[in-house]
CSV table of C-alpha atoms in Angstrom, one decimal:
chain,number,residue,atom,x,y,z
A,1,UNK,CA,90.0,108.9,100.8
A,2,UNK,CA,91.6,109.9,103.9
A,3,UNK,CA,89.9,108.3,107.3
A,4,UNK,CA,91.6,109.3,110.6
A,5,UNK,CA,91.3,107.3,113.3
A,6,UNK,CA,92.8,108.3,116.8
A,7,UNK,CA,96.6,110.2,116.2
A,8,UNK,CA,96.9,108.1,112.7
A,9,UNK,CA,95.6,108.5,109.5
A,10,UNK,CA,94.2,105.5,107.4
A,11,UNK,CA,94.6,105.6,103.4
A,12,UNK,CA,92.4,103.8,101.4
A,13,UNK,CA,94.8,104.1,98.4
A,14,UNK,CA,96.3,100.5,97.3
A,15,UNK,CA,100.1,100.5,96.5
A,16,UNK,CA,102.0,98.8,94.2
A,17,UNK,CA,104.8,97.0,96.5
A,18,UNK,CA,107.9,98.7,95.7
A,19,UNK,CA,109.9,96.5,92.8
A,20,UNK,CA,113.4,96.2,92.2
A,21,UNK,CA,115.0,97.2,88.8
A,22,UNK,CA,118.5,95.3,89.2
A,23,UNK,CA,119.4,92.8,91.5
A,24,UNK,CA,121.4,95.4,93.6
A,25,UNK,CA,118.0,97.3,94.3
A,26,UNK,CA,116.8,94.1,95.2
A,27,UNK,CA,119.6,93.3,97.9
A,28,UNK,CA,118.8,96.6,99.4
A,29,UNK,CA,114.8,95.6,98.9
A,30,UNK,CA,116.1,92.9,101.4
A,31,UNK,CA,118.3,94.4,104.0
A,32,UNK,CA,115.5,96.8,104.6
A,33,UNK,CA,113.5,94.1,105.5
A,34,UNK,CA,115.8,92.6,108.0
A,35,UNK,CA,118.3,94.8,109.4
A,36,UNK,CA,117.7,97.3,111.6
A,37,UNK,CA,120.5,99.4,110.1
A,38,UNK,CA,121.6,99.3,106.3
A,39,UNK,CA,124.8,101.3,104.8
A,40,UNK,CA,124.1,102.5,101.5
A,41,UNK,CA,126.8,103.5,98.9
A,42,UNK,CA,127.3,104.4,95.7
A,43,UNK,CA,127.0,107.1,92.7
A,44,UNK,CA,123.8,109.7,92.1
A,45,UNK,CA,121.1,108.2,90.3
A,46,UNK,CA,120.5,104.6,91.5
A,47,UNK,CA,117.3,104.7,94.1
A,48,UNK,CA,119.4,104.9,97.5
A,49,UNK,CA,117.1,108.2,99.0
A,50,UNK,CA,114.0,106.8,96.8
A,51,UNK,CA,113.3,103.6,97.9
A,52,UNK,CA,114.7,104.3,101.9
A,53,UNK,CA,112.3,107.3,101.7
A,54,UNK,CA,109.4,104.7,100.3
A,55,UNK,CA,110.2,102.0,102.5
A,56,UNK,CA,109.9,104.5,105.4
A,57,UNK,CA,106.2,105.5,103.9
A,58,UNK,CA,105.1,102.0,104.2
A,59,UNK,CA,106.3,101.5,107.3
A,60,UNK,CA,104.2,104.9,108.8
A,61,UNK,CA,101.2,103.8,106.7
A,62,UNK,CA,101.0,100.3,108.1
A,63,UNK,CA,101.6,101.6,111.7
A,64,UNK,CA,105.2,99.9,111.8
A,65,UNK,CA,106.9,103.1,113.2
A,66,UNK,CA,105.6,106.3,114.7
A,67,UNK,CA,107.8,107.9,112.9
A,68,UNK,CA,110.3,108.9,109.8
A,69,UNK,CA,113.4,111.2,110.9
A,70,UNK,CA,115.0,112.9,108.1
A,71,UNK,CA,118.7,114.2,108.6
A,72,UNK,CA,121.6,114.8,106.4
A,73,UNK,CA,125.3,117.4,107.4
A,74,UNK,CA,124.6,120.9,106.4
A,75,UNK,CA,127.7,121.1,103.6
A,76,UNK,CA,126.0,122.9,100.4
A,77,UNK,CA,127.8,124.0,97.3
A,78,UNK,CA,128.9,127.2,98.7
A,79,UNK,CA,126.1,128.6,100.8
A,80,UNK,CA,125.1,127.5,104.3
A,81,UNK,CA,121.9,127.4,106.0
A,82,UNK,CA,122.1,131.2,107.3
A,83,UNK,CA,121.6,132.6,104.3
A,84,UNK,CA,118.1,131.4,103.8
A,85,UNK,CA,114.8,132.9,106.1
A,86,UNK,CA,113.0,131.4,109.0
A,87,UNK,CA,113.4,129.0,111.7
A,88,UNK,CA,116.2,126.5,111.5
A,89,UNK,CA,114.0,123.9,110.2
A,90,UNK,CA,112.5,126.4,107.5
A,91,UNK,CA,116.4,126.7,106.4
A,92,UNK,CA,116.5,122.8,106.1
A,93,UNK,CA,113.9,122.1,104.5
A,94,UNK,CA,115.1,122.6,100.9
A,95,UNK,CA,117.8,119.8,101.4
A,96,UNK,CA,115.2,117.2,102.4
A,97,UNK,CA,112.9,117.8,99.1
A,98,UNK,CA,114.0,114.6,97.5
A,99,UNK,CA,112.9,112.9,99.9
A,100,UNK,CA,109.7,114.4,101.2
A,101,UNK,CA,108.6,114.5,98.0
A,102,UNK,CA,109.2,110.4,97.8
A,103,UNK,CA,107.0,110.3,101.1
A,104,UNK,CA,104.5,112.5,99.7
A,105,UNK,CA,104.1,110.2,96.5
A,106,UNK,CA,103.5,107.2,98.5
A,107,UNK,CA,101.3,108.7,101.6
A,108,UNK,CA,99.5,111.6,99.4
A,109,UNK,CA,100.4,115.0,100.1
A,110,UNK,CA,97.8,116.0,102.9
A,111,UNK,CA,98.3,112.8,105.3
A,112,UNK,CA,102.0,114.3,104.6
A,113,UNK,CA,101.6,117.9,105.8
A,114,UNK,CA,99.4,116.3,108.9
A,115,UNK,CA,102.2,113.7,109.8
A,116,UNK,CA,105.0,117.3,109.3
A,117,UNK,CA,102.7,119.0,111.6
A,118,UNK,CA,102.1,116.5,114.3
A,119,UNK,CA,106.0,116.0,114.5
A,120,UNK,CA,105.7,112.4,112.5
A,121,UNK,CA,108.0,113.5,109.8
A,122,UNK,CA,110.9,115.4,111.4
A,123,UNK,CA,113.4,117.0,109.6
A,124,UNK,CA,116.6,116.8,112.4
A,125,UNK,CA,119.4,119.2,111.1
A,126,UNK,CA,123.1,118.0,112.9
A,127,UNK,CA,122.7,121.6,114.9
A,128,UNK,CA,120.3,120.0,117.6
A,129,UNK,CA,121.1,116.6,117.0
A,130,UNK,CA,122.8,116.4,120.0
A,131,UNK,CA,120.9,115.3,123.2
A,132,UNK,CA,118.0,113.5,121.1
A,133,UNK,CA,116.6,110.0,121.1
A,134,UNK,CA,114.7,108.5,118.9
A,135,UNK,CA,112.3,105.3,119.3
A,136,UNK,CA,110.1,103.4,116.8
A,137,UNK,CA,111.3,105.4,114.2
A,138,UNK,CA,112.8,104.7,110.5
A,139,UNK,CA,115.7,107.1,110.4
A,140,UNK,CA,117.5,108.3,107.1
A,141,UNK,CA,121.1,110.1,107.0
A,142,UNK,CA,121.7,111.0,103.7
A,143,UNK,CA,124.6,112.7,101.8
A,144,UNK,CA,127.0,110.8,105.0
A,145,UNK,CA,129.9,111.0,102.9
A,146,UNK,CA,130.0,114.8,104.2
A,147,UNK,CA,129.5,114.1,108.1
A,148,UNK,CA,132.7,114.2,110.0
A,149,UNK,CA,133.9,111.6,112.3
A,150,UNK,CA,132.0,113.2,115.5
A,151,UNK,CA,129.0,114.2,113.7
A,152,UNK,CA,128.0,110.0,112.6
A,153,UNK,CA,129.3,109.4,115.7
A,154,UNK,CA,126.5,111.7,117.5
A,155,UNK,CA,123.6,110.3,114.7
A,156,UNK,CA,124.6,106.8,115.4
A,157,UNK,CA,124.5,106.5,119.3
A,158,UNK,CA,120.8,109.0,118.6
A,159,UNK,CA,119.2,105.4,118.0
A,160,UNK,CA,117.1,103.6,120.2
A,161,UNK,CA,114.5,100.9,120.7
A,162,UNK,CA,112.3,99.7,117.1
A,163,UNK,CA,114.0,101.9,114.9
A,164,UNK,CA,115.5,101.0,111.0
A,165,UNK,CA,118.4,103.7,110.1
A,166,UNK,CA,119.5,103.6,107.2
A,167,UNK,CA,123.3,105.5,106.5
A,168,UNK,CA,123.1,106.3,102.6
A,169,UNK,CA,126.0,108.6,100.8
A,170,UNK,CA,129.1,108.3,98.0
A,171,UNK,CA,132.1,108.1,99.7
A,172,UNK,CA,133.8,109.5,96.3
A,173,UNK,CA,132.2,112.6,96.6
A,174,UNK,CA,133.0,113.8,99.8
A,175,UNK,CA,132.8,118.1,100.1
A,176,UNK,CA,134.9,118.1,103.4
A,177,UNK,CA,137.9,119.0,104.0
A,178,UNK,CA,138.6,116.1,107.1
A,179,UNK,CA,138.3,112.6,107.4
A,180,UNK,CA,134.4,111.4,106.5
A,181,UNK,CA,132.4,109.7,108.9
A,182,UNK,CA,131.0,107.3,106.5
A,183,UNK,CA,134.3,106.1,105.5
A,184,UNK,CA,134.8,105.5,109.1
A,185,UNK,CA,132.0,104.3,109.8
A,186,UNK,CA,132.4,101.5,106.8
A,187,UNK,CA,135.8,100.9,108.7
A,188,UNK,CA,134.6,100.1,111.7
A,189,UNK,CA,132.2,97.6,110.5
A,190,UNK,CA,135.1,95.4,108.5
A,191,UNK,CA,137.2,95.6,111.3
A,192,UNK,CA,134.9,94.3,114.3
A,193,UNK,CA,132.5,92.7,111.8
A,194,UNK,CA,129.7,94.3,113.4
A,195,UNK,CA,125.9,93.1,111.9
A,196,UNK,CA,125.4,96.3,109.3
A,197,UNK,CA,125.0,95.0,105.8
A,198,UNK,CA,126.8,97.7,103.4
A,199,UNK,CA,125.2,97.7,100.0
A,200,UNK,CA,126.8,99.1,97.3
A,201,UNK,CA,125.7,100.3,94.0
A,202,UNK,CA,127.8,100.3,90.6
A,203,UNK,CA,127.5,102.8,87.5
A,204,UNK,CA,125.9,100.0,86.0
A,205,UNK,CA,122.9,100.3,88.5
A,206,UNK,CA,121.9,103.6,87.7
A,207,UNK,CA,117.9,103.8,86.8
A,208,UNK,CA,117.6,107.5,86.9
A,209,UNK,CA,118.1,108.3,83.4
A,210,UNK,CA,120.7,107.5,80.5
A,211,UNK,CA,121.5,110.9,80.6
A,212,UNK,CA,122.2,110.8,84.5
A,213,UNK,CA,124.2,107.4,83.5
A,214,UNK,CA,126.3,109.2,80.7
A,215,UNK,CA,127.1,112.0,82.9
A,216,UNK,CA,128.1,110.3,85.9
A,217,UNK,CA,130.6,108.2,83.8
A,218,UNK,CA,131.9,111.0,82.5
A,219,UNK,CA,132.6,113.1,85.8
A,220,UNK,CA,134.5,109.2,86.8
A,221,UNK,CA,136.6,109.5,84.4
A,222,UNK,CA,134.7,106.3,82.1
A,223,UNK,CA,133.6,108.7,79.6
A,224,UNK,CA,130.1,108.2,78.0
A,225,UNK,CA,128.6,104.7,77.2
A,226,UNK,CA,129.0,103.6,73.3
């Protein structure tokens, strides 16, 4: 049962909190608790889009933010947003799937399309990043390992008052040809020591699947688990 109330929606549905399933999971449980901006690295498979993309839900159904901002660099496997119809966020949308579906699973799939429609959920390609600020918001970059320099640069100076970003990518598969912002940004962080907890996620973390586990070993060289 769905019972609006002013702008907001209230969800009678009870939630299971979200539970770690290794004690890296459960660091980044953590940092999402008390950071207002987490780094998030490692390999395909291990619940770094899943649980910021939950976390975010929980923090729109209990009125924490006003909003979840969804971005990631527009580098594809060999096809760019041009090629598909509509408006520029009708081309985007495909890329931020994952994660809307995530949201969807923990808000129900009408409060979602209301939230998409009011401008709640916004899905912010890099092409009109520029000149935006956001406020009380959770924020989620993913796939940052394909941002250049400039372009985390112009997400990271987007973020204002109340917000949680979180940066979340695999520096070790990187699809530009230039230096990648999140290596940079990972840089910059050592160096000046600045208050961004970087969690970072093994092949031994991976909860996806043993088949996702077997063949992420593989493509690193490790070969398949015995």
């Amino acid at each position: 049962m769905i019972e609006f109330k002013g702008n907001k929606f209230q969800n009678t549905r009870v939630l299971p909190p979200i539970k770690a399933l290794n004690p890296t999971q459960a660091q980044y449980l953590a940092a999402l608790r008390s950071s207002q901006q987490i780094v998030v690295l490692g390999p395909a498979g291990t619940g770094k889009t899943w649980i910021a993309a939950t976390h975010a839900a929980d923090l729109y159904r209990a009125g924490q933010i006003e909003k979840i901002i969804l971005t990631r660099p527009n580098v594809p496997c060999g096809r760019s947003l041009g090629f598909f119809p509509g408006s520029l966020q009708d081309k985007f949308a495909p890329w931020a799937v994952p994660i809307a579906d995530a949201i969807k699973e923990r808000i129900g799939d009408a409060p979602f399309d209301i939230a998409l429609k009011r401008g709640d959920i916004e899905m912010v390609p890099f092409e009109v990043m520029r000149g935006r600020s956001w406020k009380n918001a959770f924020i989620l970059l993913d796939e940052a390992q394909n941002t250049s320099v400039a372009e985390i640069k112009t997400f990271l100076t987007r973020v204002g008052e109340n917000c949680v970003s979180v940066v979340n990518g695999d520096v070790n598969q990187c699809d530009i040809q230039q230096a990648s912002g999140l290596r940079r940004m990972i840089d910059l962080i050592r160096a000046h020591g600045l208050p961004v907890p970087v969690i970072e996620f093994e092949l031994d973390d991976i909860v996806r699947s043993g088949l996702c586990a077997m063949w992420v070993r593989a493509f690193e060289g490790e070969g398949a688990p015995a």
